[in-house]
Structures are given as structure tokens and as C-alpha cells.
Short mmCIF file of C-alpha atoms in Angstrom, two decimals:
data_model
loop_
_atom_site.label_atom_id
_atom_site.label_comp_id
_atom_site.label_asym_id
_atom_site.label_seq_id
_atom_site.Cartn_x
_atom_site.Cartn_y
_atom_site.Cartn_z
CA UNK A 671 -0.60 -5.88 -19.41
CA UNK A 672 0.38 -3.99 -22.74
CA UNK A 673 -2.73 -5.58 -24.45
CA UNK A 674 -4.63 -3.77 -21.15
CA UNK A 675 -2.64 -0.42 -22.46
CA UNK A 676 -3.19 -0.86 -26.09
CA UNK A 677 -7.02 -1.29 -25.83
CA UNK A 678 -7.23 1.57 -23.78
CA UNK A 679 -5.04 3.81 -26.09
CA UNK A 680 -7.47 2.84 -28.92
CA UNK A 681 -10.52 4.16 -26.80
CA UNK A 682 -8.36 7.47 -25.54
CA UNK A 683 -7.36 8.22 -29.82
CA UNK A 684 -11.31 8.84 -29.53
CA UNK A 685 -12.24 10.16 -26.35
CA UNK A 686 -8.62 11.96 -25.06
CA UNK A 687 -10.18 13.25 -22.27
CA UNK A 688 -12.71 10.43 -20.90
CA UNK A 689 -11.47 9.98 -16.93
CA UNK A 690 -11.85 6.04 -16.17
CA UNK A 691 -10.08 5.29 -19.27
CA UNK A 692 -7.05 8.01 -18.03
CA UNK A 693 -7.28 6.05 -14.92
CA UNK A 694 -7.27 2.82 -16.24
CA UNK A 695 -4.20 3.41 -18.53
CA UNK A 696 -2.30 5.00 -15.44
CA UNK A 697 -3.00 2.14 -13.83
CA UNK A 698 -2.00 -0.44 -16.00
CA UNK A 699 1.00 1.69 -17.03
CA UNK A 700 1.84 1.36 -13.22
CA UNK A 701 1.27 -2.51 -12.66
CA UNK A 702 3.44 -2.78 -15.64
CA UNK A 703 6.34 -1.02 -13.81
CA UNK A 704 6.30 2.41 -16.59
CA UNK A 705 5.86 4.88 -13.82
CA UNK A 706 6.75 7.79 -15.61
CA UNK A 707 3.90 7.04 -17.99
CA UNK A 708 1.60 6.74 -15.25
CA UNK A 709 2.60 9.84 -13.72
CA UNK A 710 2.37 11.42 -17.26
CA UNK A 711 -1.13 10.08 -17.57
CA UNK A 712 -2.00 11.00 -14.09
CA UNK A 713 -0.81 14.68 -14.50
CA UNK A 714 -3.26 14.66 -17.66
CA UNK A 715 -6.26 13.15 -15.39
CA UNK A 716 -5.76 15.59 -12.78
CA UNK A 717 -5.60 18.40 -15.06
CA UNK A 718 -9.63 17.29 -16.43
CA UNK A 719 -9.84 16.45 -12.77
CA UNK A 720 -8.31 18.38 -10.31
CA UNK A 721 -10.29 17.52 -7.15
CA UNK A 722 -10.13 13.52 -7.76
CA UNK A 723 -8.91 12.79 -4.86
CA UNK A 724 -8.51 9.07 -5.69
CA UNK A 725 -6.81 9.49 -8.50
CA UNK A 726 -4.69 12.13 -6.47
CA UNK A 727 -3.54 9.32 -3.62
CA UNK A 728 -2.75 6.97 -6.64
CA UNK A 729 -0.78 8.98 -8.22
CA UNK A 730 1.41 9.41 -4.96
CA UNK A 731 1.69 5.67 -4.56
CA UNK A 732 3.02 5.49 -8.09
CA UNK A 733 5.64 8.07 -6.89
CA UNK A 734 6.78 6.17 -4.31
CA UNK A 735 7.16 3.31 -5.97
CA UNK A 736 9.43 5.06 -8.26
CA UNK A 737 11.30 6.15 -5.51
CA UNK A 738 10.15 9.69 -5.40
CA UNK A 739 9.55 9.72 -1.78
CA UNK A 740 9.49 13.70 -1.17
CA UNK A 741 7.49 14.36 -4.15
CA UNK A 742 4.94 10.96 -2.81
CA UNK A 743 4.78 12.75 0.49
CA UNK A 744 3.89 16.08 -0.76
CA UNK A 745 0.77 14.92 -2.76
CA UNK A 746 -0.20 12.86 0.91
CA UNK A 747 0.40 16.08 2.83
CA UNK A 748 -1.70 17.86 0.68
CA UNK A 749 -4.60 15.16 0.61
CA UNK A 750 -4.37 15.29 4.20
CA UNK A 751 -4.11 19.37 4.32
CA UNK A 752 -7.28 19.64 2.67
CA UNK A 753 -9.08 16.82 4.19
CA UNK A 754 -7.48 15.57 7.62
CA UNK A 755 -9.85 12.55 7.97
CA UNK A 756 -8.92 11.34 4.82
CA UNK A 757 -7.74 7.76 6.67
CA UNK A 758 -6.62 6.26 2.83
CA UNK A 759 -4.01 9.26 2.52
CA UNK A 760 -3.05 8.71 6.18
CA UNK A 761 -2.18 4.84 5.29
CA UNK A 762 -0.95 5.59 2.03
CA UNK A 763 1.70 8.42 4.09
CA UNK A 764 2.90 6.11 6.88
CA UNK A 765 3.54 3.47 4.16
CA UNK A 766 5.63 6.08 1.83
CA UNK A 767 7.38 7.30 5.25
CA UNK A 768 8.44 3.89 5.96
CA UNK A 769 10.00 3.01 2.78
CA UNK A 770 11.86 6.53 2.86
CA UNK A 771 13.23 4.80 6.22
CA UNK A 772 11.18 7.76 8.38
CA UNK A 773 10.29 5.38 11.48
CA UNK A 774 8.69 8.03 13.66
CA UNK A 775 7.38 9.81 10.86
CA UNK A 776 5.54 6.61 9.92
CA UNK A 777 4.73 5.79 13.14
CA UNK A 778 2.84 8.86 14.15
CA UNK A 779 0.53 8.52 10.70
CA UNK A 780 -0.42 5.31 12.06
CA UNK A 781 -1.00 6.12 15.45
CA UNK A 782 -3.47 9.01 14.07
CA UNK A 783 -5.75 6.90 12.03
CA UNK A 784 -5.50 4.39 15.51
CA UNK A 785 -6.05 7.54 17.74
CA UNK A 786 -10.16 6.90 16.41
CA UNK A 787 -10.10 3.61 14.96
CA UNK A 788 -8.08 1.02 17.13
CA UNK A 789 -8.57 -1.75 15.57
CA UNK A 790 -8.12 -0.94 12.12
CA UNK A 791 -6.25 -3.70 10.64
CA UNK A 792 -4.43 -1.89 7.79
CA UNK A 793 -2.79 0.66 10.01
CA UNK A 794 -1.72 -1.98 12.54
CA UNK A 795 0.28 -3.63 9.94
CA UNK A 796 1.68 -0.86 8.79
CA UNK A 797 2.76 -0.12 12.27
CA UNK A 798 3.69 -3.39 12.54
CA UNK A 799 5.87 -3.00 9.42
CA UNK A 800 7.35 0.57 9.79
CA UNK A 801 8.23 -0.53 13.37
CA UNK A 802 10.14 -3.80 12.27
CA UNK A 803 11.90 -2.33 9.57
CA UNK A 804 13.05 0.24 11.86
CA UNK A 805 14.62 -2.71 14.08
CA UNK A 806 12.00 -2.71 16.90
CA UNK A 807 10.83 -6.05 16.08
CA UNK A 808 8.97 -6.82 19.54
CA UNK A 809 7.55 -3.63 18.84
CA UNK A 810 6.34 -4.76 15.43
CA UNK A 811 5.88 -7.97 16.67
CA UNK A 812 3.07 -6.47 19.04
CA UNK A 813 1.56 -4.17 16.17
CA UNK A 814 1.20 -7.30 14.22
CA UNK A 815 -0.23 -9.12 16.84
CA UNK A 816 -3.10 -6.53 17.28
CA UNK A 817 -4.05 -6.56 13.79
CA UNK A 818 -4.35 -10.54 14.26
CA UNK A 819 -6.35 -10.02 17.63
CA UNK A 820 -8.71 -7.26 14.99
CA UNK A 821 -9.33 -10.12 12.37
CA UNK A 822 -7.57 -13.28 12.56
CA UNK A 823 -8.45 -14.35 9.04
CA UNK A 824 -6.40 -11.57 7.90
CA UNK A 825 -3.89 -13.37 6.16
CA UNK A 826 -1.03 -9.90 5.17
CA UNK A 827 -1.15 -9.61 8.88
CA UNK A 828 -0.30 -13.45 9.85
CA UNK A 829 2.24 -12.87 7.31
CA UNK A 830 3.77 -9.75 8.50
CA UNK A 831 3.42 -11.45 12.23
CA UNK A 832 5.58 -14.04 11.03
CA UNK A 833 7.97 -12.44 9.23
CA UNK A 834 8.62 -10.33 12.20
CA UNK A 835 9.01 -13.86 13.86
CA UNK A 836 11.50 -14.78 12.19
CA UNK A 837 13.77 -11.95 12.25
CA UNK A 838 13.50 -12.38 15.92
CA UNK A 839 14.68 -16.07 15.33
CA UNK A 840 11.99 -17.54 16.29
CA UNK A 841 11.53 -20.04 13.09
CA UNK A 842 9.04 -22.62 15.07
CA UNK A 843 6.96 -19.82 16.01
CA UNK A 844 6.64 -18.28 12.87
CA UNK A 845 6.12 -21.78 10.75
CA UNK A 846 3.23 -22.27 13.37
CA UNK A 847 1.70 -19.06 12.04
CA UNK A 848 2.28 -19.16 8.57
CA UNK A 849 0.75 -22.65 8.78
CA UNK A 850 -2.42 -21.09 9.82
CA UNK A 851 -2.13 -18.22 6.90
CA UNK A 852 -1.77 -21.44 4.59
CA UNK A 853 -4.92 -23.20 6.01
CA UNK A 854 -7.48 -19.26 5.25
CA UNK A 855 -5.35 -19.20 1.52
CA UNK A 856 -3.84 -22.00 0.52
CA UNK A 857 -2.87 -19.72 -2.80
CA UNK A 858 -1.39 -16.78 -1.41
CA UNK A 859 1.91 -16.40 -2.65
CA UNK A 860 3.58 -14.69 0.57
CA UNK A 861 3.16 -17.39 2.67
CA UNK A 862 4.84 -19.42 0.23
CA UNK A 863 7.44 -17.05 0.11
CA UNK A 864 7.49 -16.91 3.54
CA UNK A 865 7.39 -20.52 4.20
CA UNK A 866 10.47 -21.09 1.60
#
């Protein structure tokens, strides 16, 4: 990742305000775990860019994964202020809501993007997720099993299904679905995890 960085730097010491390469370097300052020089390098995008609103929804996933849930939800609300049927910002709000441990604030961003789209596999799982981690498991068990019922060769939602499994205890159950997971990605490094 810091060779990523340091070829874009060399490109920005020419062309300081070119936007994809602003992007890029907030993006691989991100991946690389340096969130405050994403956010720095956001800030400087949005500044050339104000009305990006991609850039905008990235920049409040890099907040919350700095653990800057407030600040992460204030960039969401105002995504979603300014464009309500902006579904990306509604997913990217239930999924900061639920790591700030907001169940029913989580739950409720979900439901909206399900209100028009009920089969839309990303906000099932993360109403499948919000709900487990907030102890309802059959709850999130059922969310999970939606998403599955959507597209069943959706392997984060086989994984989430099981996990939720075997919280509930239910080991055989969930080893039955991870094995299926396995057999779509042999590769995929959460049911591995999951399987361990």
C-alpha cells in the first residue's frame, strides 16, 4: 500500500488539485489504516469538490472506522438531507449506527431502503447484522435468511446466516451453511474464519 501512496504523491507534487488522484490517495491512505490522512485528503477533495457525493459517503465510512461515529453520522444525515433516495448513504448510516451500538437507529435505516426495495440483499444483512449484534439473534437470524432467499449465491450473507447460527448454538446448522458458502468461494476468507 505505501508504494500505492507514494506513486500517487509523485503525480499530486504536479497536479495538487487533480480529483481521482485525491481520491485514490484517500483511499489507499484508508486501506492502509492512516485515517486521519484520509480524512485530511478528503477535506482537500471536497473543498475542489464540494458536491461529490461519493467522495462525501467515503469520507464518512473512513470516520467510522476511526471511531468517529457522531461526526460519520452527520456527513450520512446530510447525504440523506439533501438527497433522501440516496440508498448508498442509507446503507452506509445503518452500518455506522450499528457499530455505535444504535439498534433501532440502525434498524429503521434498513427498513427504509426495504420499505421500496425488499429484497435488497445489502440492507438485509445489515439488518441481519445490526439485529444480532443487538442480541435478537432469531431476529437476525430471519434478516439473514431473507437476504439468502434474495440471492443464494450471496456468499457475506451465508456467512452472516451462519454466524448468527452459531451464536444461537446451533454449530451443525451453521457448518451445513458455511459448507455451502465454501462450495460458491472456495477462497473467501470469512468462511474460513468462520469455519475455524
Amino acid at each position: 500500500m505505501a508504494a500505492a501512496i507514494e506513486e500517487v504523491e509523485r503525480f499530486l507534487e504536479e497536479h495538487p488539485d487533480f480529483p481521482p488522484a485525491l481520491e485514490a490517495r484517500a483511499t489507499f491512505e484508508a486501506w492502509a489504516g492512516r485515517y486521519e490522512a484520509s480524512l485530511s485528503t478528503y477535506a482537500q477533495l471536497l473543498a475542489i469538490a464540494p458536491d461529490n457525493a461519493a467522495a462525501r459517503r467515503q469520507q464518512a465510512q473512513v470516520l467510522s472506522w476511526a471511531s468517529r461515529f457522531e461526526a460519520s453520522r452527520a456527513v450520512y444525515d446530510s447525504l440523506l438531507a439533501a438527497d433522501p433516495a440516496d440508498v448508498e448513504a442509507r446503507l452506509g448510516l445503518g452500518r455506522v449506527l450499528t457499530s455505535a451500538g444504535d439498534t433501532p437507529g440502525a434498524v429503521a435505516a434498513y427498513e427504509r431502503v426495504l420499505a421500496d426495495r425488499p429484497d435488497h440483499v445489502g440492507a438485509l444483512q445489515g439488518l441481519g447484522r445490526a439485529l444480532s449484534w443487538g442480541g435478537r439473534l432469531v431476529d437476525g437470524e430471519g434478516a439473514y435468511r431473507r437476504a439468502v432467499e434474495a440471492d443464494g449465491s450471496d456468499v457475506p450473507s451465508l456467512v452472516g446466516l451462519a454466524q448468527v447460527l452459531r451464536w444461537q448454538g446451533r454449530n451443525a446448522a451453521a457448518l451445513e451453511v458455511l459448507e455451502r458458502a465454501g462450495r460458491l468461494d472456495p477462497s473467501d476468507g470469512d468462511v474460513r474464519e468462520q469455519r475455524r
